PDB file of C-alpha atoms in Angstrom:
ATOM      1  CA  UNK A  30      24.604 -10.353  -9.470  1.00 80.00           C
ATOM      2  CA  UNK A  31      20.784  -9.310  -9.916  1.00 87.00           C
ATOM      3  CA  UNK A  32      19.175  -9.545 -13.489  1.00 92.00           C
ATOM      4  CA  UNK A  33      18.131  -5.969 -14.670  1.00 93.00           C
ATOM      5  CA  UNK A  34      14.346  -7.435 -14.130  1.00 95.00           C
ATOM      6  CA  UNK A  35      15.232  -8.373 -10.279  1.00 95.00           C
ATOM      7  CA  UNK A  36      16.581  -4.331 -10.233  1.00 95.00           C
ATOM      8  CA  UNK A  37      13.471  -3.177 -11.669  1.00 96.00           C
ATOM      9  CA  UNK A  38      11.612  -5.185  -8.864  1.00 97.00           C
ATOM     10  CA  UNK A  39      13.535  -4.224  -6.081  1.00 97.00           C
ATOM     11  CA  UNK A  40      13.432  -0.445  -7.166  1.00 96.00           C
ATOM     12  CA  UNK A  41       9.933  -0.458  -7.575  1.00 96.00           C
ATOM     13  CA  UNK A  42       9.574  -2.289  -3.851  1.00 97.00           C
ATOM     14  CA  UNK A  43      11.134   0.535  -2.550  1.00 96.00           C
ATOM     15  CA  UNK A  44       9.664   3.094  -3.779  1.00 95.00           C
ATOM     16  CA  UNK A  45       5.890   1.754  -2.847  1.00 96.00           C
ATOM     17  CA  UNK A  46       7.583   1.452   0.592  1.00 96.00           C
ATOM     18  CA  UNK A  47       8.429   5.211   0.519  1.00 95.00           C
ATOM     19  CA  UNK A  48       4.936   6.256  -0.593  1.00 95.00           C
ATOM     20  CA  UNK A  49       3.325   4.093   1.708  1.00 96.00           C
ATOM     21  CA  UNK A  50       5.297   4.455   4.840  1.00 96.00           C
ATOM     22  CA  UNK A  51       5.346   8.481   3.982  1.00 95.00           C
ATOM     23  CA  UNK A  52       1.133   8.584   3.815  1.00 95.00           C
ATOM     24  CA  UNK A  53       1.178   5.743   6.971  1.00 96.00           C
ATOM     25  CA  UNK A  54       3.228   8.346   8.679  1.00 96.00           C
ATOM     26  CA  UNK A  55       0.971  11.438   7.694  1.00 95.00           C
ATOM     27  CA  UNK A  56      -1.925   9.733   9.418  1.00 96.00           C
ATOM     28  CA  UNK A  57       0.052   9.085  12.237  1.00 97.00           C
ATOM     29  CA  UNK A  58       1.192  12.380  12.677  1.00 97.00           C
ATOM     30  CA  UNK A  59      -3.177  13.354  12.091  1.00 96.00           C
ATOM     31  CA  UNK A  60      -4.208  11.057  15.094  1.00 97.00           C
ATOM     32  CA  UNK A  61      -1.127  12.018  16.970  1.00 97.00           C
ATOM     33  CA  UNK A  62      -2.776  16.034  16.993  1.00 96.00           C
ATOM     34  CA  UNK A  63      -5.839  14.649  17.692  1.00 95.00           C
ATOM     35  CA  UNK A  64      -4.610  12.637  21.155  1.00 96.00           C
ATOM     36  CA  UNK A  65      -2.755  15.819  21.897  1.00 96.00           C
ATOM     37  CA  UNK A  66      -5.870  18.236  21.593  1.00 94.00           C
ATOM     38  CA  UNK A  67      -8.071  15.493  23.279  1.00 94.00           C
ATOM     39  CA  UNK A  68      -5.890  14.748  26.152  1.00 95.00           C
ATOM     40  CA  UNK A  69      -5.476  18.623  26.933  1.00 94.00           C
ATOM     41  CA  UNK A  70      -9.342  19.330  26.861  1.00 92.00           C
ATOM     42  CA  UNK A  71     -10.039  15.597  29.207  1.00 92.00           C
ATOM     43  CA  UNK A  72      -7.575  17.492  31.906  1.00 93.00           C
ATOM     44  CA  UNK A  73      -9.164  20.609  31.419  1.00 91.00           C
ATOM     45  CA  UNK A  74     -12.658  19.376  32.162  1.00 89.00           C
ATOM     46  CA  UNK A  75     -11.348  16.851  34.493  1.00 91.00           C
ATOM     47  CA  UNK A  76      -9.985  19.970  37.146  1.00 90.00           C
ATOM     48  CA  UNK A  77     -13.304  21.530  37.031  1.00 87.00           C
ATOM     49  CA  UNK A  78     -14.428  18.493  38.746  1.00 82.00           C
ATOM     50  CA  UNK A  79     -18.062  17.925  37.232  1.00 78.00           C
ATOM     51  CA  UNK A  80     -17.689  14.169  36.969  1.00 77.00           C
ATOM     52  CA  UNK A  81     -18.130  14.785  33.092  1.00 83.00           C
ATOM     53  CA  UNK A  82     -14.689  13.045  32.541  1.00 89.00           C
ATOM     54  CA  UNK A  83     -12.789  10.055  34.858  1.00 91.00           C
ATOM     55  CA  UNK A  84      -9.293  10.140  35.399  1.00 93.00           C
ATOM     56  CA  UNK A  85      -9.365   6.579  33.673  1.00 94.00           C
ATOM     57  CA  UNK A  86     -10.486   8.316  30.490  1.00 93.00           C
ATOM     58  CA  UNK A  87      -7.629  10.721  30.666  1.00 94.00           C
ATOM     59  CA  UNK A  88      -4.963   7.529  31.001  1.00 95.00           C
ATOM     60  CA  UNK A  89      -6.896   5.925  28.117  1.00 95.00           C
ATOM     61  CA  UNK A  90      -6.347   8.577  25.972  1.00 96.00           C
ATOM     62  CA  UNK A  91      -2.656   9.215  26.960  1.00 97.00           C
ATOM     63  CA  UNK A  92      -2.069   5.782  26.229  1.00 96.00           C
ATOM     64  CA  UNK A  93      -3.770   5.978  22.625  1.00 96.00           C
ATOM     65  CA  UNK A  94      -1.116   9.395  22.306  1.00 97.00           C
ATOM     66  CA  UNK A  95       1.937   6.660  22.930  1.00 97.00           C
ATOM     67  CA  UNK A  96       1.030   3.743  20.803  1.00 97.00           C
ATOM     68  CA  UNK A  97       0.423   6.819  18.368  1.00 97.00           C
ATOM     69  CA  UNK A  98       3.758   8.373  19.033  1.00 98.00           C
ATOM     70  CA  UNK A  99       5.705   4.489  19.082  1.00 98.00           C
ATOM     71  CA  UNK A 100       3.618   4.032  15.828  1.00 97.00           C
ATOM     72  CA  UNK A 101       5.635   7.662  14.558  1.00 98.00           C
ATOM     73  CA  UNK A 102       8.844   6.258  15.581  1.00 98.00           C
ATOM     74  CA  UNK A 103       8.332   2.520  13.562  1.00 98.00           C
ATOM     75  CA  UNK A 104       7.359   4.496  10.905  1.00 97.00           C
ATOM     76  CA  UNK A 105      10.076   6.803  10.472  1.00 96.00           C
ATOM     77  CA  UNK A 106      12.802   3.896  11.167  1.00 97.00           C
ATOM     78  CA  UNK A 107      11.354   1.825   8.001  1.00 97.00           C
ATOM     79  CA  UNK A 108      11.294   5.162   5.838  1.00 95.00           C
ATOM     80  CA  UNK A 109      14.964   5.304   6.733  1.00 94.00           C
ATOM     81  CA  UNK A 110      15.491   1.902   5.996  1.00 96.00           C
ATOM     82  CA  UNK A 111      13.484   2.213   2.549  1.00 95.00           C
ATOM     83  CA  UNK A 112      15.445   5.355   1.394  1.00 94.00           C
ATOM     84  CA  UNK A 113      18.811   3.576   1.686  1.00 94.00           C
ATOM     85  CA  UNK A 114      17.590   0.341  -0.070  1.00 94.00           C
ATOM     86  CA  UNK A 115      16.345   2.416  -3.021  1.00 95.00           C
ATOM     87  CA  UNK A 116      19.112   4.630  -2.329  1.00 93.00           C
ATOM     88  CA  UNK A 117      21.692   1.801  -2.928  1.00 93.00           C
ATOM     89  CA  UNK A 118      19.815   0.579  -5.960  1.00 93.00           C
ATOM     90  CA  UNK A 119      20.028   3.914  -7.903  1.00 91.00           C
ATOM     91  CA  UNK A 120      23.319   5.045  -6.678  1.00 89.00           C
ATOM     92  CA  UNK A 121      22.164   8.261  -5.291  1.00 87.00           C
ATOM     93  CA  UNK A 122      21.460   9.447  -1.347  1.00 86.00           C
ATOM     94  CA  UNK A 123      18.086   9.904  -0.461  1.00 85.00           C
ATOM     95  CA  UNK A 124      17.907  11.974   2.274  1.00 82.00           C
ATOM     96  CA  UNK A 125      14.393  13.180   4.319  1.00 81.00           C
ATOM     97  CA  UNK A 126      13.664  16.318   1.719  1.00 80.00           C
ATOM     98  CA  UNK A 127      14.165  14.132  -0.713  1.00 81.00           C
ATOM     99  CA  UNK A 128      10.866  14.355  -2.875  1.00 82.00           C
ATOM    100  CA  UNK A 129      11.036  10.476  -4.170  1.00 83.00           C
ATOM    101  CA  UNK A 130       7.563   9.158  -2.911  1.00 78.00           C
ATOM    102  CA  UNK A 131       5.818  11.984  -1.585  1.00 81.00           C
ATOM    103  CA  UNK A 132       2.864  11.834  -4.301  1.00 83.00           C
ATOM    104  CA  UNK A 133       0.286   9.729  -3.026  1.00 85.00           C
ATOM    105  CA  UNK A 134      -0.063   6.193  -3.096  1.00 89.00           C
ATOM    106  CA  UNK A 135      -2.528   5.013  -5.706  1.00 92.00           C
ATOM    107  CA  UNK A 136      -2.867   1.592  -7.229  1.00 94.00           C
ATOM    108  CA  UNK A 137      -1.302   0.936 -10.594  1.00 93.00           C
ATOM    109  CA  UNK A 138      -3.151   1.059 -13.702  1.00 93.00           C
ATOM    110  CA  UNK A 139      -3.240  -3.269 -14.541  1.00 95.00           C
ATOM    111  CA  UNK A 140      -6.124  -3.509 -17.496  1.00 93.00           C
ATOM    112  CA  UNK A 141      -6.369  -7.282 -17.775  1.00 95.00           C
ATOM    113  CA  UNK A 142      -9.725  -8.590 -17.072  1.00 91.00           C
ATOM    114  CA  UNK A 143      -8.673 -12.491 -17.166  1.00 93.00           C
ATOM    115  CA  UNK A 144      -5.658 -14.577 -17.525  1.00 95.00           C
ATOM    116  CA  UNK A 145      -6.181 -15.489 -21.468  1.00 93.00           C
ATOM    117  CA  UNK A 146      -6.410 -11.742 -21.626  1.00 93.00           C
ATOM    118  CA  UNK A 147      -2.535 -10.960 -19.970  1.00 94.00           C
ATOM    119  CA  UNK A 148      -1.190 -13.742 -21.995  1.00 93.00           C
ATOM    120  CA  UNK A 149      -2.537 -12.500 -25.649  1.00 90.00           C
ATOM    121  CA  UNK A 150      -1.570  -8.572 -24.736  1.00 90.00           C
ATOM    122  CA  UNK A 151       2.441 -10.544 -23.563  1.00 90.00           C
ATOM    123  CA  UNK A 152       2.530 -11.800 -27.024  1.00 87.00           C
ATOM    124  CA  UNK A 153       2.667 -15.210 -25.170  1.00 89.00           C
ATOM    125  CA  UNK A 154       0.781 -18.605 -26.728  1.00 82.00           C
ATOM    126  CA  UNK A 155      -0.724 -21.190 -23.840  1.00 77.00           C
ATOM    127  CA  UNK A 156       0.919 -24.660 -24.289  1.00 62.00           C
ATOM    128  CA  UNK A 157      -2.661 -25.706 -22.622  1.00 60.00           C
ATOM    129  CA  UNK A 158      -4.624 -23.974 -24.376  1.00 58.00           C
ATOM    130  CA  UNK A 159      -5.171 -23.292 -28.219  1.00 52.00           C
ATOM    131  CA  UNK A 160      -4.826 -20.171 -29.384  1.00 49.00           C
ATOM    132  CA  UNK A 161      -4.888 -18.441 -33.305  1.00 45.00           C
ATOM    133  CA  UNK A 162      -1.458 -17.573 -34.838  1.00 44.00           C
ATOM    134  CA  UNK A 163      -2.676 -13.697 -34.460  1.00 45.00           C
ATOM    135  CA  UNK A 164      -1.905 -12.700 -31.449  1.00 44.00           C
ATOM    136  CA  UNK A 165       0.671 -10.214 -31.543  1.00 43.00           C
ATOM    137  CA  UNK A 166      -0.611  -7.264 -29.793  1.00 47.00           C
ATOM    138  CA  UNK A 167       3.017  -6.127 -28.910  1.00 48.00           C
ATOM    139  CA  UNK A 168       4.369  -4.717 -32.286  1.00 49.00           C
ATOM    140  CA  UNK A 169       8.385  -5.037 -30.173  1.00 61.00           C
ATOM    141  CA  UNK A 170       7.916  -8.573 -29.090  1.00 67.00           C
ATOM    142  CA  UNK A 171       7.533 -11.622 -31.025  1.00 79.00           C
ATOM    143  CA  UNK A 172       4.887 -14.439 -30.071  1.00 84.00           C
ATOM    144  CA  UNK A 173       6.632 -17.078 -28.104  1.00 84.00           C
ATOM    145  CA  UNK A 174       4.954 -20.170 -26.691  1.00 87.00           C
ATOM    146  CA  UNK A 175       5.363 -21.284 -22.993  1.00 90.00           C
ATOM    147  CA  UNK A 176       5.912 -24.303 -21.569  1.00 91.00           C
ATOM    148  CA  UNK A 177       3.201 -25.472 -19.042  1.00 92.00           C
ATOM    149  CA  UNK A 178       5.633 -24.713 -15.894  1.00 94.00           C
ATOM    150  CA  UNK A 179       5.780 -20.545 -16.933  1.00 93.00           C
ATOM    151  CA  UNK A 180       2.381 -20.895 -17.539  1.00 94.00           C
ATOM    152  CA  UNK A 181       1.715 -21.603 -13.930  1.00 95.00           C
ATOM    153  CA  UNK A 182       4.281 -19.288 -12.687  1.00 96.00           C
ATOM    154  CA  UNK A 183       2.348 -16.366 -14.034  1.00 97.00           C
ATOM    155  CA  UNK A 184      -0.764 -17.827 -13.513  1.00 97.00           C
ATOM    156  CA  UNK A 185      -0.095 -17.435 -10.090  1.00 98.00           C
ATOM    157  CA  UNK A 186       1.249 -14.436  -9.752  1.00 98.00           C
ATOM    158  CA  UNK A 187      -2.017 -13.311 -11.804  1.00 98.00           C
ATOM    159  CA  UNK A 188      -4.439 -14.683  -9.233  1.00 98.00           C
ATOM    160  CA  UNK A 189      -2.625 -13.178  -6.437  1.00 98.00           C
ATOM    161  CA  UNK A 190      -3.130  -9.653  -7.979  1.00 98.00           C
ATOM    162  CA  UNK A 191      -6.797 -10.414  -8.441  1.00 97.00           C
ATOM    163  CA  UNK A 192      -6.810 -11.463  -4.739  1.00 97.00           C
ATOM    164  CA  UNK A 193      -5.394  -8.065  -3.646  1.00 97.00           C
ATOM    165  CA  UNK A 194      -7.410  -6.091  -5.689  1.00 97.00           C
ATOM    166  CA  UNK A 195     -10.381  -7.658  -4.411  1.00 96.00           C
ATOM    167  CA  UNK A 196      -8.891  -6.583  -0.911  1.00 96.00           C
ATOM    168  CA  UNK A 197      -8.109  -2.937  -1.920  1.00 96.00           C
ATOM    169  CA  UNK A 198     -11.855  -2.502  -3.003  1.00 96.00           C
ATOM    170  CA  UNK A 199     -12.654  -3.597   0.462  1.00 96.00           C
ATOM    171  CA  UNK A 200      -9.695  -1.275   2.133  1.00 95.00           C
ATOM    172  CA  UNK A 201     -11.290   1.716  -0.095  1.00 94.00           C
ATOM    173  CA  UNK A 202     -14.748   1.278   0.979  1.00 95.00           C
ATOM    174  CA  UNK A 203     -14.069   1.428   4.858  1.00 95.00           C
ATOM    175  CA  UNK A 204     -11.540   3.864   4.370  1.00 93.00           C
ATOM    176  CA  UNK A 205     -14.243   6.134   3.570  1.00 93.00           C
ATOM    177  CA  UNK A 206     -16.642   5.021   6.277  1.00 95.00           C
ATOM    178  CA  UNK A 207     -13.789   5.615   8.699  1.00 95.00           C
ATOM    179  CA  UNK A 208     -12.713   8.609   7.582  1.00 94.00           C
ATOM    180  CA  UNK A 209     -16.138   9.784   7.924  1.00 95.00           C
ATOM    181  CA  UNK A 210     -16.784   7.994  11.600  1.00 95.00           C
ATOM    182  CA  UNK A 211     -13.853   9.899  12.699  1.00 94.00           C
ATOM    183  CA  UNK A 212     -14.586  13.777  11.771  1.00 95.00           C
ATOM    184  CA  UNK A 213     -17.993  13.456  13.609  1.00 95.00           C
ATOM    185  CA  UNK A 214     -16.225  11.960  16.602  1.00 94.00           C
ATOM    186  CA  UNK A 215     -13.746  15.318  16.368  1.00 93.00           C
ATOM    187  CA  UNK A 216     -16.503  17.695  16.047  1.00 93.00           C
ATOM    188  CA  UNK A 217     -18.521  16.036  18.825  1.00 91.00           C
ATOM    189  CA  UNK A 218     -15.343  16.272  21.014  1.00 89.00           C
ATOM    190  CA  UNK A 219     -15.002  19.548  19.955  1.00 86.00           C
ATOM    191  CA  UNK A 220     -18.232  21.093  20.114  1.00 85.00           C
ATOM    192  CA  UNK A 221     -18.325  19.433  24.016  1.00 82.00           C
ATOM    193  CA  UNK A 222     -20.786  16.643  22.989  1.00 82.00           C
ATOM    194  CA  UNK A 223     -18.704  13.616  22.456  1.00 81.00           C
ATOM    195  CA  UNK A 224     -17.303  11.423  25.084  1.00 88.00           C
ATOM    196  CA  UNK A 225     -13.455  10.478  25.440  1.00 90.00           C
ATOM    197  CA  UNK A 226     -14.226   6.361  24.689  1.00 91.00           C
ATOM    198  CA  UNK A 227     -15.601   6.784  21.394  1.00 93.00           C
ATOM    199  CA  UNK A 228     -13.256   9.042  20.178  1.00 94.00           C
ATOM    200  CA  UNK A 229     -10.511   7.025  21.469  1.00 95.00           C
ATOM    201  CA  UNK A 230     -12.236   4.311  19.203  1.00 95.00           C
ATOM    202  CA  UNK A 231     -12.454   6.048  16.142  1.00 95.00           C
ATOM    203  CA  UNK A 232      -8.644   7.412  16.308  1.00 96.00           C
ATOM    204  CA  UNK A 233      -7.751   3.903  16.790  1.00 96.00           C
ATOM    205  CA  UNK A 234     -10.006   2.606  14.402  1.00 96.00           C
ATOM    206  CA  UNK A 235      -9.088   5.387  11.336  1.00 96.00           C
ATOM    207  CA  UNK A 236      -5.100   4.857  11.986  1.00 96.00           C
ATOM    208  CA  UNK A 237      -5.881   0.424  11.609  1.00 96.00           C
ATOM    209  CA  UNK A 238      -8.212   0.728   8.791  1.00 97.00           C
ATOM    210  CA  UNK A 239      -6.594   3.359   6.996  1.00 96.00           C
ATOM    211  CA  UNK A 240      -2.731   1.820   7.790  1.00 96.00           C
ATOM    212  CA  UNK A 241      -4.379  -1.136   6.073  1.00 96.00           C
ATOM    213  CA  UNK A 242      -5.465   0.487   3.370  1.00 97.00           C
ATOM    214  CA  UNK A 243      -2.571   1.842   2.487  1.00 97.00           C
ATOM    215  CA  UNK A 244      -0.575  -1.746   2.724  1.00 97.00           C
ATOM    216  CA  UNK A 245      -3.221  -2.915   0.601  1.00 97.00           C
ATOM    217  CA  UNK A 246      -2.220  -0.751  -2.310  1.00 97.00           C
ATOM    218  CA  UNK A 247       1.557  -1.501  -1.658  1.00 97.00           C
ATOM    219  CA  UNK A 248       0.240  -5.163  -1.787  1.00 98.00           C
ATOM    220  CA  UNK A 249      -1.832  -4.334  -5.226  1.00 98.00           C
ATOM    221  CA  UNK A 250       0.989  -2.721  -7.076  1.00 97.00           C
ATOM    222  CA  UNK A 251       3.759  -5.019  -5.501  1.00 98.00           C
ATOM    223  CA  UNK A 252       1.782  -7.886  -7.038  1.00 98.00           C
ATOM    224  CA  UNK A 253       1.770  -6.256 -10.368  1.00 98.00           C
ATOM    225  CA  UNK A 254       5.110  -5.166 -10.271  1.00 97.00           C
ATOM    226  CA  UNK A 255       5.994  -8.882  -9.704  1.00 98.00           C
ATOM    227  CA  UNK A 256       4.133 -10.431 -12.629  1.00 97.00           C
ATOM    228  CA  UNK A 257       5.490  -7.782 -14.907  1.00 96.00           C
ATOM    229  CA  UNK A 258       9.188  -9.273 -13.511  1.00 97.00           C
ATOM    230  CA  UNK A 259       8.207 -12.580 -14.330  1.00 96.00           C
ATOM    231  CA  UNK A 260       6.584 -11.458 -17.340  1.00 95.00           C
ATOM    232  CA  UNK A 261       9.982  -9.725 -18.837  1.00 93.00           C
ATOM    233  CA  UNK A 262      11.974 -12.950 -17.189  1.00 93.00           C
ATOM    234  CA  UNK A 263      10.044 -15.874 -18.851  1.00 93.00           C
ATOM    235  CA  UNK A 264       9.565 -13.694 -21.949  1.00 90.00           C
ATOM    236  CA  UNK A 265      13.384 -13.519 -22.210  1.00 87.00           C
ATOM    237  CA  UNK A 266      14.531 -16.968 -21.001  1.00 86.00           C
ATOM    238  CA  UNK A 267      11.561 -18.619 -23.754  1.00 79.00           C
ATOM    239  CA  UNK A 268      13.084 -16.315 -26.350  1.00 67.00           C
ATOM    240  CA  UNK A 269      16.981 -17.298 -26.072  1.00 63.00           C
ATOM    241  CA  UNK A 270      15.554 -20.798 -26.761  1.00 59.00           C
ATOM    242  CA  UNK A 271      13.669 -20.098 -30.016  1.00 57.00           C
TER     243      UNK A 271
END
């Protein structure tokens, strides 16, 4: 049977699945109007024949409507998928309504700097390194020492959420240049100034940079969510011994 920390885990997992497959899916569901309203105004110029738009820009952006709408589908499947893992976890049936997830994603608050940092605010002493007796930030846990193996396991799991951190900085950054790239692409299209090819480049270009995004926060808080697992199993496996 699963430890309660390996419950905690997999609860958490599935819940940053739900908020991230449920904003994934609202930008899907954004680009998808977009295609829609593009493809309709391509045939409308397109039958009063003034060359403006080719038919091969029409199929183009038909074909960015059906990776969009295949994209819809994936999406909903893994939300299904998600809500009966967590579902089964928590005893309970989540259905579509449910409201479970529908805040949105944001990284998790993590506030240590470095790993000596982690270890002193864990209540945990470094077998490599030495440390003073007062350490005990924690007033419920005692200080325990680890052995040089736990040390690495966390030390790990530690540089992996400074790793995608350092990528969700990134992901934030070009969300925003995206984001931007594609409302004056719209509003060209709109105001009849645009042309078909780069709009169909910045609707495919916001749904892979934000999508990416978005998995890099589920990455972020997955990593932290892990460390805090090992964390709470090391902590407790050390303390039996002492």
């Amino acid at each position: 049977s699963l430890s309660s920390e390996d419950v905690t885990f997999l609860v958490k997992k599935h819940y940053f699945q739900i908020q991230t497959k449920l904003e994934q899916l609202a930008t899907a569901n954004e680009v998808r109007e977009h295609f829609q309203k593009a493809v309709k105004k391509s045939e409308e110029t397109f039958e009063l024949g003034d060359g403006i738009i080719s038919q091969s820009d029409i199929t183009k952006l038909k074909l960015g409507l059906s990776d969009t709408l295949s994209n819809i589908a994936d999406l909903e499947y893994d939300l299904q998928i998600a809500r009966l893992d967590l579902g089964k976890l928590i005893n309970r049936e989540l259905k579509s309504n449910s409201e479970i997830g529908k805040i949105d994603p944001f990284p998790i608050k993590f506030v240590y700097n470095n790993f000596e940092d982690f270890l002193r605010g864990r209540n945990f002493f470094s077998k490599t390194k030495e440390q003073t007796a007062d350490i005990a930030i924690s007033s419920n846990r005692k200080s325990v020492r680890l052995s040089e193996a736990n040390e690495l396991i966390l030390y790990k799991a530690f540089i992996t959420i400074k790793t995608s951190n350092a990528k969700l900085m990134i992901g934030k950054k070009n969300r925003k240049i995206t984001r931007a790239l594609l409302i004056t692409e719209v509003a060209n299209y709109d105001f009849g100034i645009g042309n078909p090819e780069a709009l169909f480049e910045a609707l495919i270009i916001y749904t892979r940079v934000f999508s990416s995004y978005l998995d890099s926060v589920y990455t972020f808080n997955l990593a932290v969510a892990n460390l805090e697992k090992l964390n709470d199993s090391i902590y407790k496996s050390v303390d039996k011994l002492n």
